[in-house]
């Protein structure tokens, strides 16, 4: 497609789109970017600088403007040019006017061409199924991938179209593992003993109906895992790690052998490094050089901003072979995140919401992703992200390598694993039954709702100088209330929940990590994945709605071989959770109060009566 340019076109205000001629900002508008776009005045367009005009196909005007003016604002930000969409059209073309310097014109032209010209020359996988288009062009790593027209007989065969589309992409290399002689010499009996000693590791191809390839043996040392990669060994030594954790000693051989994996282990078990180090090796081992690739090679999806930022911090800590990463999450600076993506990154760590946003806008290119990680998959399903995950994962290469991590193995995670992994090896440490960390003493206080606050501040008053506490509340309002009460009592505290500004959330985590704050008051956004050193106590001010969250909250203390204490305030409103809580406590050999057994029995009896006589009503406020 060619574009016609003319210099120094006069500015005619009657040709300017009503979108760009709004004089009064909408006070309800939530995005500053949209307000800026709506408030661009005609006088700004007449500012000093040359004027160029550019014709684009009318069908791409919406794509150039973007939702709420997001794209055109980004174009102006990146190019330095002012861009106006006019009403003037000519044979399915619409006039754009650009104001600025010659350099800004060049950048703006290049960016607009990427949105219009490239998209017209090629078409996506979905379009290939619904449209018959002939294409003859050479595939390069920096262009969208065209697809040949399928034969008429196969036109409606989606599987055939998929296969034909992805065949244009470079081959994926997955196998980088070389078994160390000491590992090779291990007998089957030795392997069983090693797995048993390492918290009873159980390994199986859980979704396979046939016997697949042999499962790699576990390693005992970093040298056995990375004998071919001295740079990684030096980084591990620099980080002063002693030996692999149970999940790491089995996961590294599996992932470097190119297998899909489902890792199930308690929080704080080292799952992040278990999938990150093989990801580094995977990136370096691909046939296409990094500088010639479009988009990232590795995508890590995490349920919360804090976990995503923590994973990004771990990547930057290792600094392996100039591999760079970008963390995209809601609440962060969108323009900055888009600029980082366009500058070229090897690893993207994303929360599902922002991942979908940038995927929709075309800023996140996912078709060259060859290594996918779904971290804390059970939490993402609990938070309702399954639809967003499936929508984006459909566009990633089907022959990629996939890793899923989880602390539990519910039916939703199994369903996701069936859809997006291929003959995975499941590695679980301990048991598939839900259990809490045995390094944590679990104490249950059964009390009235009105007694919680006094009990809490009595505990705070008796804290030791080295104690560090995370307090979990069920609502944002309760979190704010306790935080204000702590401030009024001059207690060194911080708080975090999803309504807080991102900068405040990051500052709260930094304060509890460096010891500026001794008390962190939080909702369940802090219950997963956060690795905060030296947390001595967890207080469940409000008992969670499901037992899985209880397990994750408990896991915030007693990490990395240390011990901790969990204190839970259990009221009559929580009696439906009594039976499951008893199972957790008994498995960990913890004291179970007699009142908890009574609650469990009464609730079970109530449920039985309700089943036998479903027409009989039960008042919500009935005596427990």
Coordinates of C-alpha atoms in Angstrom, one line a residue:
X1 CA 0.0 0.0 0.0
X2 CA 1.3 3.5 -0.8
X3 CA 0.5 6.7 0.9
X4 CA 0.2 10.2 -0.6
X5 CA 2.0 13.0 1.2
X6 CA 1.5 16.8 0.8
X7 CA 3.4 19.4 2.8
X8 CA 1.9 22.4 4.7
X9 CA -1.7 21.5 4.3
X10 CA -4.0 24.3 5.8
X11 CA -5.7 23.3 8.9
X12 CA -9.5 23.3 8.5
X13 CA -11.3 23.0 11.7
X14 CA -14.5 21.8 10.0
X15 CA -12.6 18.8 8.8
X16 CA -11.5 17.7 12.2
X17 CA -13.2 14.6 13.7
X18 CA -15.6 15.4 16.5
X19 CA -13.6 13.0 18.6
X20 CA -10.6 15.3 18.6
X21 CA -12.7 18.5 18.9
X22 CA -14.3 17.9 22.3
X23 CA -13.9 21.1 24.4
X24 CA -15.0 19.8 27.8
X25 CA -13.5 16.7 29.4
X26 CA -15.8 14.0 30.7
X27 CA -15.4 13.9 34.5
X28 CA -16.4 10.2 34.5
X29 CA -13.6 9.2 32.2
X30 CA -11.2 7.0 34.1
X31 CA -8.1 7.0 31.9
X32 CA -5.9 10.0 31.7
X33 CA -4.9 8.9 28.2
X34 CA -8.5 9.2 27.0
X35 CA -9.0 12.6 28.5
X36 CA -5.8 13.9 26.8
X37 CA -7.0 12.5 23.5
X38 CA -10.5 14.2 23.9
X39 CA -9.0 17.5 25.0
X40 CA -6.7 18.0 22.1
X41 CA -7.8 21.5 20.8
X42 CA -7.6 22.9 17.4
X43 CA -5.2 25.6 18.6
X44 CA -2.7 22.8 19.5
X45 CA -2.9 21.6 16.0
X46 CA -1.8 25.0 14.8
X47 CA 1.3 25.0 16.9
X48 CA 4.6 25.7 15.1
X49 CA 5.7 22.8 13.0
X50 CA 5.2 21.3 9.5
X51 CA 2.0 19.6 8.5
X52 CA 1.7 16.4 6.5
X53 CA -1.3 14.6 5.4
X54 CA -1.7 10.8 5.1
X55 CA -4.4 8.6 3.7
X56 CA -5.2 5.3 5.3
X57 CA -8.0 2.8 4.6
X58 CA -11.1 3.8 6.5
X59 CA -11.5 0.3 7.9
X60 CA -8.3 0.9 10.0
X61 CA -9.3 4.2 11.5
X62 CA -10.8 2.5 14.6
X63 CA -7.5 0.5 15.0
X64 CA -5.4 3.7 14.8
X65 CA -7.6 5.4 17.4
X66 CA -8.0 2.4 19.6
X67 CA -10.4 1.9 22.5
X68 CA -11.0 5.2 24.2
X69 CA -8.2 6.8 22.1
X70 CA -5.5 4.5 23.6
X71 CA -3.7 3.7 20.4
X72 CA -3.5 7.2 18.9
X73 CA -2.3 8.5 22.3
X74 CA 0.5 5.8 22.2
X75 CA 1.4 6.7 18.7
X76 CA 1.8 10.4 19.6
X77 CA 3.8 9.5 22.7
X78 CA 6.2 7.3 20.7
X79 CA 6.6 9.5 17.6
X80 CA 6.4 13.0 19.1
X81 CA 3.9 14.0 16.3
X82 CA 0.4 15.4 16.7
X83 CA -2.1 13.1 14.9
X84 CA -5.6 14.2 13.8
X85 CA -8.2 12.1 12.3
X86 CA -10.4 14.2 10.0
X87 CA -13.8 13.7 8.4
X88 CA -12.4 13.9 4.9
X89 CA -12.7 10.6 3.0
X90 CA -12.1 9.5 -0.5
X91 CA -12.9 6.1 -1.9
X92 CA -12.8 4.1 1.3
X93 CA -9.8 6.2 2.6
X94 CA -9.7 8.6 5.4
X95 CA -7.3 11.6 5.8
X96 CA -4.9 11.9 8.7
X97 CA -3.1 15.1 9.5
X98 CA 0.3 15.0 11.3
X99 CA 2.1 18.0 12.9
X100 CA 5.6 18.1 14.0
X101 CA 9.2 17.7 12.8
X102 CA 10.6 15.6 10.0
X103 CA 11.8 12.9 12.5
X104 CA 8.4 12.7 14.2
X105 CA 6.7 12.3 10.7
X106 CA 9.0 9.4 10.0
X107 CA 8.3 7.7 13.3
X108 CA 4.6 8.3 13.0
X109 CA 4.5 6.9 9.5
X110 CA 6.4 3.8 10.5
X111 CA 4.1 3.1 13.4
X112 CA 0.9 3.7 11.4
X113 CA 2.2 1.5 8.6
X114 CA 2.7 -1.3 11.2
X115 CA -1.0 -1.0 12.1
X116 CA -2.4 -0.8 8.5
X117 CA 0.0 -1.8 5.8
X118 CA 1.4 -5.0 7.4
X119 CA -2.0 -6.2 8.6
X120 CA -3.4 -5.8 5.1
X121 CA -0.5 -7.8 3.5
X122 CA -0.9 -10.7 5.9
X123 CA -3.7 -12.2 7.8
X124 CA -4.1 -14.1 11.0
X125 CA -4.8 -17.7 11.8
X126 CA -8.4 -17.0 12.5
X127 CA -8.9 -15.2 9.2
X128 CA -7.3 -18.0 7.3
X129 CA -10.2 -20.3 8.4
X130 CA -12.9 -17.8 7.5
X131 CA -11.5 -16.3 4.3
X132 CA -9.8 -17.7 1.2
X133 CA -6.8 -15.6 0.5
X134 CA -3.8 -16.4 -1.7
X135 CA -0.4 -15.4 -0.2
X136 CA 3.1 -15.9 -1.5
X137 CA 5.7 -14.3 0.7
X138 CA 8.8 -15.4 2.6
X139 CA 8.4 -15.9 6.3
X140 CA 10.8 -13.8 8.5
X141 CA 11.0 -13.5 12.2
X142 CA 10.0 -9.8 12.1
X143 CA 6.8 -10.2 10.1
X144 CA 3.4 -11.6 10.6
X145 CA 3.2 -15.1 9.2
X146 CA 1.1 -15.5 6.0
X147 CA -0.5 -18.9 5.2
X148 CA -1.1 -20.5 1.9
X149 CA -4.6 -21.0 0.8
X150 CA -5.8 -24.5 1.9
X151 CA -7.3 -26.9 -0.6
X152 CA -11.1 -26.6 -1.0
X153 CA -11.6 -30.1 0.4
X154 CA -9.7 -29.2 3.6
X155 CA -11.0 -25.6 3.9
X156 CA -13.3 -26.3 6.8
X157 CA -10.8 -28.7 8.5
X158 CA -9.6 -26.4 11.3
X159 CA -7.0 -28.9 12.6
X160 CA -5.5 -29.0 9.1
X161 CA -5.5 -25.3 8.8
X162 CA -3.8 -25.0 12.2
X163 CA -1.1 -27.5 11.3
X164 CA -0.4 -25.7 8.0
X165 CA -0.3 -22.3 9.7
X166 CA 2.2 -23.3 12.4
X167 CA 4.4 -25.2 9.9
X168 CA 5.7 -21.9 8.7
X169 CA 7.3 -21.1 12.1
X170 CA 10.9 -22.2 13.0
X171 CA 11.4 -25.5 14.7
X172 CA 11.3 -25.5 18.5
X173 CA 14.3 -27.0 20.3
X174 CA 13.4 -28.4 23.7
X175 CA 16.0 -31.0 24.7
X176 CA 19.0 -29.6 26.5
X177 CA 19.6 -32.1 29.3
X178 CA 22.6 -34.3 29.5
X179 CA 22.5 -36.8 32.3
X180 CA 25.4 -36.6 34.7
X181 CA 27.3 -39.9 35.1
X182 CA 26.5 -40.0 38.9
X183 CA 22.8 -39.7 38.0
X184 CA 23.0 -42.3 35.3
X185 CA 24.5 -44.7 37.7
X186 CA 21.5 -44.6 40.1
X187 CA 19.5 -47.8 40.2
X188 CA 15.7 -47.8 40.4
X189 CA 16.0 -48.6 44.2
X190 CA 18.2 -45.5 44.6
X191 CA 15.8 -43.3 42.8
X192 CA 12.9 -44.5 45.0
X193 CA 14.9 -43.8 48.1
X194 CA 15.9 -40.3 46.9
X195 CA 12.3 -39.4 46.1
X196 CA 11.1 -40.7 49.4
X197 CA 13.8 -38.8 51.4
X198 CA 12.9 -35.6 49.5
X199 CA 9.4 -35.1 51.0
X200 CA 8.1 -38.2 49.3
X201 CA 8.2 -36.9 45.7
X202 CA 5.7 -38.7 43.5
X203 CA 6.2 -38.6 39.7
X204 CA 3.8 -39.9 37.0
X205 CA 2.3 -39.2 33.6
X206 CA -1.0 -38.5 35.1
X207 CA -2.9 -37.6 32.0
X208 CA -1.4 -40.3 29.7
X209 CA -3.3 -43.4 28.6
X210 CA -0.2 -45.1 27.3
X211 CA 3.3 -45.5 28.7
X212 CA 5.4 -42.6 27.5
X213 CA 9.2 -42.1 27.6
X214 CA 11.1 -42.9 30.8
X215 CA 10.8 -40.2 33.4
X216 CA 14.2 -38.6 34.1
X217 CA 15.9 -39.4 37.4
X218 CA 16.2 -36.8 40.1
X219 CA 19.4 -34.9 40.7
X220 CA 21.0 -34.3 44.1
X221 CA 23.3 -31.3 43.4
X222 CA 23.3 -28.2 41.2
X223 CA 26.4 -29.6 39.4
X224 CA 24.4 -32.7 38.4
X225 CA 21.6 -30.6 36.9
X226 CA 23.7 -27.9 35.2
X227 CA 27.0 -29.6 34.4
X228 CA 26.9 -28.1 30.9
X229 CA 26.0 -24.6 32.0
X230 CA 28.8 -23.2 34.2
X231 CA 27.2 -19.7 34.1
X232 CA 24.1 -20.9 35.9
X233 CA 26.2 -22.7 38.4
X234 CA 28.1 -19.6 39.2
X235 CA 24.9 -17.6 39.6
X236 CA 23.6 -20.3 42.0
X237 CA 26.8 -20.2 44.0
X238 CA 26.6 -16.4 44.1
X239 CA 23.1 -16.6 45.5
X240 CA 24.4 -18.9 48.2
X241 CA 22.0 -21.7 47.7
X242 CA 23.0 -25.0 49.4
X243 CA 21.2 -27.6 47.4
X244 CA 18.1 -28.1 45.2
X245 CA 14.7 -28.2 46.9
X246 CA 12.7 -31.4 46.4
X247 CA 10.6 -29.9 43.5
X248 CA 13.8 -28.5 41.8
X249 CA 15.7 -31.8 42.0
X250 CA 13.0 -33.5 39.9
X251 CA 11.7 -30.6 37.8
X252 CA 15.0 -29.6 36.3
X253 CA 15.8 -32.9 34.5
X254 CA 12.2 -33.1 33.3
X255 CA 12.0 -29.5 31.9
X256 CA 15.5 -29.6 30.3
X257 CA 14.5 -32.8 28.6
X258 CA 11.7 -30.9 26.8
X259 CA 8.7 -32.5 28.7
X260 CA 5.6 -30.7 29.8
X261 CA 5.2 -30.6 33.5
X262 CA 2.6 -30.1 36.3
X263 CA 4.4 -29.2 39.5
X264 CA 2.4 -29.4 42.7
X265 CA 4.1 -28.4 45.9
X266 CA 3.5 -26.2 48.9
X267 CA 4.2 -22.5 48.7
X268 CA 7.8 -21.6 49.5
X269 CA 9.1 -24.8 48.0
X270 CA 11.2 -23.2 45.2
X271 CA 8.8 -23.6 42.3
X272 CA 9.9 -20.3 40.7
X273 CA 13.5 -21.3 40.1
X274 CA 12.3 -24.8 39.2
X275 CA 10.8 -23.4 36.0
X276 CA 13.0 -20.2 35.5
X277 CA 16.4 -21.8 35.0
X278 CA 15.3 -24.2 32.3
X279 CA 13.5 -21.2 30.7
X280 CA 16.9 -19.4 30.4
X281 CA 18.5 -22.4 28.7
X282 CA 15.5 -22.8 26.4
X283 CA 15.7 -19.2 25.2
X284 CA 19.4 -19.5 24.4
X285 CA 19.0 -22.8 22.7
X286 CA 16.5 -21.8 20.0
X287 CA 17.6 -21.7 16.3
X288 CA 16.5 -18.1 15.6
X289 CA 18.9 -15.6 17.3
X290 CA 17.3 -13.4 19.9
X291 CA 17.8 -10.2 18.0
X292 CA 15.9 -11.7 15.0
X293 CA 12.8 -12.8 16.9
X294 CA 9.5 -10.8 17.1
X295 CA 8.0 -10.9 20.6
X296 CA 9.0 -12.9 23.6
X297 CA 10.0 -16.6 23.7
X298 CA 8.7 -17.2 27.3
X299 CA 5.4 -16.2 28.8
X300 CA 4.8 -16.5 32.6
X301 CA 1.2 -15.9 33.7
X302 CA 0.7 -15.2 37.4
X303 CA -2.5 -14.4 39.3
X304 CA -1.4 -11.2 41.2
X305 CA 0.7 -8.2 40.6
X306 CA 2.9 -8.9 43.6
X307 CA 3.7 -12.4 42.4
X308 CA 4.4 -11.2 38.9
X309 CA 6.8 -8.5 40.2
X310 CA 8.5 -11.1 42.4
X311 CA 9.1 -13.4 39.5
X312 CA 10.5 -10.5 37.4
X313 CA 12.8 -9.6 40.3
X314 CA 14.1 -13.2 40.4
X315 CA 14.9 -13.1 36.6
X316 CA 16.7 -9.8 36.9
X317 CA 18.7 -11.2 39.9
X318 CA 20.2 -13.9 37.8
X319 CA 21.2 -11.7 34.8
X320 CA 21.9 -14.7 32.6
X321 CA 23.3 -14.0 29.1
X322 CA 21.6 -10.5 28.9
X323 CA 18.2 -12.2 28.9
X324 CA 15.7 -9.4 29.6
X325 CA 12.2 -9.4 30.9
X326 CA 9.1 -7.2 31.1
X327 CA 6.4 -7.3 33.8
X328 CA 3.0 -6.3 32.6
X329 CA 0.2 -5.9 35.1
X330 CA -2.9 -3.8 35.8
X331 CA -2.2 -0.6 37.7
X332 CA 1.2 -0.2 36.2
X333 CA 2.1 2.4 33.6
X334 CA 0.6 1.1 30.4
X335 CA 2.7 3.3 28.0
X336 CA 5.9 2.2 29.7
X337 CA 4.9 -1.5 29.5
X338 CA 4.1 -1.1 25.8
X339 CA 7.4 0.6 25.2
X340 CA 9.3 -2.2 26.9
X341 CA 7.5 -4.8 24.8
X342 CA 8.3 -3.0 21.6
X343 CA 11.9 -2.5 22.5
X344 CA 12.2 -6.3 22.6
X345 CA 12.1 -8.7 25.5
X346 CA 12.8 -12.4 26.0
X347 CA 10.4 -13.1 28.9
X348 CA 7.1 -11.5 29.7
X349 CA 5.5 -11.9 33.1
X350 CA 1.9 -11.0 33.0
X351 CA -1.3 -10.9 35.0
X352 CA -4.3 -12.2 33.0
X353 CA -6.2 -8.9 32.8
X354 CA -3.3 -6.7 31.4
X355 CA -2.2 -9.6 29.3
X356 CA -5.6 -9.7 27.5
X357 CA -5.6 -5.9 27.2
X358 CA -2.2 -5.7 25.4
X359 CA -3.0 -8.8 23.3
X360 CA -6.3 -7.2 22.1
X361 CA -4.4 -4.0 21.2
X362 CA -1.8 -5.9 19.3
X363 CA 1.1 -4.8 21.6
X364 CA 1.7 -8.3 22.9
X365 CA 2.9 -10.6 20.1
X366 CA 2.5 -14.2 21.3
X367 CA 3.0 -16.4 18.3
X368 CA 6.7 -16.8 18.9
X369 CA 6.3 -18.0 22.5
X370 CA 7.8 -21.5 22.8
X371 CA 7.9 -21.9 26.6
X372 CA 4.7 -21.2 28.6
X373 CA 4.4 -21.1 32.4
X374 CA 1.1 -20.9 34.3
X375 CA 2.1 -20.1 37.9
X376 CA -0.3 -20.7 40.7
X377 CA -2.9 -22.1 38.2
X378 CA -5.4 -23.0 41.0
X379 CA -5.4 -19.4 42.3
X380 CA -6.0 -18.0 38.8
X381 CA -9.0 -20.3 38.4
X382 CA -10.3 -19.3 41.9
X383 CA -10.1 -15.7 40.8
X384 CA -12.1 -16.3 37.7
X385 CA -9.4 -15.9 35.0
X386 CA -10.0 -19.2 33.1
X387 CA -11.8 -17.5 30.2
X388 CA -9.0 -14.9 29.8
X389 CA -6.4 -17.6 30.0
X390 CA -8.0 -19.7 27.3
X391 CA -8.5 -16.8 25.0
X392 CA -4.8 -15.9 24.9
X393 CA -3.4 -19.4 25.1
X394 CA -5.3 -20.4 21.9
X395 CA -3.0 -18.1 20.0
X396 CA 0.3 -19.7 21.2
X397 CA 2.0 -22.4 19.3
X398 CA 0.5 -25.8 20.1
X399 CA 3.9 -27.6 20.1
X400 CA 5.3 -25.2 22.8
X401 CA 6.6 -26.5 26.1
X402 CA 4.2 -25.9 29.0
X403 CA 4.7 -25.8 32.7
X404 CA 1.9 -25.5 35.3
X405 CA 2.5 -25.0 39.0
X406 CA -0.1 -25.2 41.7
X407 CA -0.3 -25.9 45.4
X408 CA -3.4 -28.0 45.0
X409 CA -4.9 -30.3 42.3
X410 CA -8.6 -29.4 42.0
X411 CA -10.8 -30.4 39.0
X412 CA -10.4 -27.0 37.4
X413 CA -6.6 -27.4 37.2
X414 CA -7.0 -30.9 35.8
X415 CA -9.3 -29.5 33.1
X416 CA -6.8 -26.8 32.2
X417 CA -3.9 -29.3 32.1
X418 CA -5.9 -31.6 29.8
X419 CA -6.4 -28.7 27.4
X420 CA -3.0 -27.0 27.3
X421 CA -0.4 -29.7 28.1
X422 CA 0.8 -32.7 26.1
X423 CA 1.5 -35.9 27.9
X424 CA 2.7 -34.0 31.0
X425 CA 4.7 -35.4 33.8
X426 CA 3.1 -34.6 37.2
X427 CA 5.6 -33.9 40.0
X428 CA 4.1 -33.5 43.4
X429 CA 5.9 -33.1 46.7
X430 CA 4.3 -34.6 49.7
X431 CA 0.7 -35.6 48.9
X432 CA -2.1 -34.6 46.6
X433 CA -4.3 -34.3 49.7
X434 CA -4.5 -30.7 50.8
X435 CA -2.0 -30.2 53.6
X436 CA -0.4 -27.2 55.4
X437 CA 3.3 -26.8 56.0
X438 CA 4.5 -29.0 58.9
X439 CA 7.0 -26.3 59.9
X440 CA 4.2 -24.1 61.1
X441 CA 2.4 -24.4 64.4
X442 CA -1.3 -23.9 63.8
X443 CA -3.3 -22.4 66.7
X444 CA -7.1 -22.0 66.6
X445 CA -8.9 -19.4 68.8
X446 CA -12.6 -19.9 68.9
X447 CA -14.3 -16.6 69.9
X448 CA -17.0 -14.2 69.1
X449 CA -16.7 -11.7 66.3
X450 CA -16.7 -8.8 68.8
X451 CA -13.7 -10.2 70.7
X452 CA -11.4 -10.3 67.6
X453 CA -10.0 -6.8 67.8
X454 CA -9.1 -6.9 71.5
X455 CA -7.5 -10.4 71.0
X456 CA -5.5 -9.1 68.1
X457 CA -4.1 -6.0 69.8
X458 CA -3.3 -8.0 72.9
X459 CA -1.1 -10.2 70.7
X460 CA 0.5 -7.2 69.0
X461 CA 1.3 -5.7 72.4
X462 CA 3.3 -8.8 73.3
X463 CA 5.2 -9.1 70.0
X464 CA 9.0 -9.7 70.3
X465 CA 11.5 -7.2 68.7
X466 CA 12.3 -9.7 65.9
X467 CA 8.7 -10.8 65.2
X468 CA 7.1 -10.0 61.8
X469 CA 3.4 -10.6 61.2
X470 CA 1.0 -10.8 58.2
X471 CA -2.6 -10.3 59.2
X472 CA -5.3 -11.5 56.7
X473 CA -8.7 -9.9 56.5
X474 CA -11.7 -10.9 54.4
X475 CA -12.6 -7.5 53.1
X476 CA -10.8 -4.3 51.9
X477 CA -12.8 -2.3 54.5
X478 CA -11.7 -4.4 57.4
X479 CA -8.1 -4.2 56.1
X480 CA -8.3 -0.4 56.0
X481 CA -9.9 -0.2 59.5
X482 CA -7.2 -2.3 61.1
X483 CA -4.5 -0.4 59.3
X484 CA -5.9 3.0 60.6
X485 CA -6.2 1.5 64.2
X486 CA -2.5 0.4 64.0
X487 CA -1.5 3.9 62.8
X488 CA -3.4 5.5 65.6
X489 CA -1.6 3.3 68.1
X490 CA 1.7 4.2 66.3
X491 CA 2.5 0.6 65.4
X492 CA 4.9 0.1 62.4
X493 CA 2.5 -1.3 59.9
X494 CA 1.5 -1.4 56.3
X495 CA -1.5 -2.6 54.4
X496 CA -2.3 -4.0 50.9
X497 CA -5.4 -4.8 48.9
X498 CA -6.6 -4.6 45.3
X499 CA -8.1 -1.1 45.5
X500 CA -4.8 0.5 46.6
X501 CA -2.6 2.3 44.0
X502 CA 0.2 0.1 42.6
X503 CA 2.9 2.3 44.1
X504 CA 1.3 2.0 47.6
X505 CA 1.1 -1.8 47.2
X506 CA 4.8 -2.0 46.2
X507 CA 5.8 0.3 49.0
X508 CA 3.9 -1.9 51.5
X509 CA 5.7 -5.0 50.3
X510 CA 9.1 -3.2 50.4
X511 CA 8.4 -2.0 54.0
X512 CA 7.6 -5.4 55.4
X513 CA 10.5 -6.9 53.6
X514 CA 13.2 -4.5 54.9
X515 CA 11.7 -4.4 58.4
X516 CA 10.4 -0.8 58.3
X517 CA 7.0 -2.3 59.0
X518 CA 6.5 -5.3 61.4
X519 CA 2.9 -5.8 60.6
X520 CA 1.4 -6.3 57.1
X521 CA -2.4 -6.2 57.0
X522 CA -3.7 -7.7 53.7
X523 CA -6.5 -9.4 51.8
X524 CA -5.8 -12.6 50.0
X525 CA -3.8 -10.8 47.3
X526 CA -0.8 -11.5 49.6
X527 CA -1.6 -15.1 50.3
X528 CA 0.1 -16.6 47.2
X529 CA 3.6 -16.6 46.0
X530 CA 5.0 -13.7 48.1
X531 CA 8.4 -14.6 49.5
X532 CA 8.9 -12.3 52.5
X533 CA 11.8 -13.1 54.7
X534 CA 11.5 -13.8 58.4
X535 CA 7.7 -13.8 58.8
X536 CA 7.2 -15.3 62.2
X537 CA 3.5 -15.2 62.5
X538 CA 0.4 -15.3 60.3
X539 CA -2.9 -14.2 61.8
X540 CA -6.2 -15.1 60.1
X541 CA -8.2 -12.2 61.5
X542 CA -11.1 -13.4 59.3
X543 CA -11.1 -17.1 58.5
X544 CA -11.0 -17.6 54.7
X545 CA -14.0 -18.8 52.7
X546 CA -12.3 -22.0 51.4
X547 CA -9.7 -24.2 53.0
X548 CA -7.3 -23.9 50.1
X549 CA -6.8 -20.2 51.0
X550 CA -6.1 -21.2 54.6
X551 CA -3.3 -23.4 53.5
X552 CA -1.8 -20.7 51.3
X553 CA -2.0 -18.1 54.1
X554 CA -0.3 -20.5 56.5
X555 CA 2.4 -20.9 53.9
X556 CA 3.5 -17.3 54.3
X557 CA 5.5 -18.3 57.3
X558 CA 7.8 -21.3 58.1
X559 CA 9.5 -20.9 54.7
X560 CA 13.0 -22.0 53.6
X561 CA 13.5 -24.4 56.5
X562 CA 12.4 -21.9 59.2
X563 CA 9.6 -22.4 61.6
X564 CA 6.5 -20.2 62.1
X565 CA 3.2 -19.8 63.8
X566 CA -0.3 -19.4 62.4
X567 CA -3.1 -18.0 64.6
X568 CA -6.7 -18.2 63.4
X569 CA -9.8 -16.5 64.8
X570 CA -12.6 -19.0 64.3
X571 CA -16.2 -17.8 64.9
X572 CA -19.6 -19.5 64.7
X573 CA -20.0 -18.0 61.2
X574 CA -17.1 -20.2 60.0
X575 CA -18.6 -23.5 61.2
X576 CA -19.0 -24.9 57.7
X577 CA -15.2 -25.0 57.4
X578 CA -14.7 -26.9 60.7
X579 CA -14.6 -30.4 59.2
X580 CA -12.0 -29.5 56.6
X581 CA -9.9 -27.5 59.1
X582 CA -9.9 -30.5 61.4
X583 CA -8.4 -32.7 58.6
X584 CA -5.6 -30.1 58.0
X585 CA -4.8 -29.9 61.7
X586 CA -4.8 -33.7 62.3
X587 CA -2.6 -34.3 59.2
X588 CA -0.1 -31.9 60.6
X589 CA -0.4 -33.4 64.1
X590 CA -1.7 -30.1 65.6
X591 CA -4.0 -29.6 68.6
X592 CA -7.7 -29.5 67.7
X593 CA -10.0 -27.7 70.1
X594 CA -13.0 -29.7 71.3
X595 CA -15.3 -26.9 70.2
X596 CA -14.1 -27.4 66.7
X597 CA -15.2 -31.0 66.7
X598 CA -18.6 -29.9 68.1
X599 CA -19.0 -27.4 65.3
X600 CA -18.2 -30.0 62.7
X601 CA -20.6 -32.5 64.1
X602 CA -23.5 -30.0 64.3
X603 CA -22.9 -28.7 60.8
X604 CA -22.8 -32.3 59.4
X605 CA -26.0 -33.1 61.3
X606 CA -27.6 -30.0 59.8
X607 CA -26.6 -30.9 56.3
X608 CA -27.9 -34.4 56.7
X609 CA -31.3 -33.1 57.9
X610 CA -31.4 -30.7 55.0
X611 CA -30.7 -33.6 52.6
X612 CA -33.4 -35.8 54.1
X613 CA -36.0 -33.0 54.2
X614 CA -35.1 -30.5 51.4
X615 CA -38.5 -28.7 51.7
X616 CA -37.8 -27.8 55.3
X617 CA -36.3 -24.3 55.5
X618 CA -33.3 -23.4 57.7
X619 CA -32.9 -19.9 58.9
X620 CA -29.5 -18.4 58.2
X621 CA -29.3 -17.2 61.8
X622 CA -30.2 -20.6 63.4
X623 CA -28.1 -21.7 66.4
X624 CA -25.0 -23.6 65.5

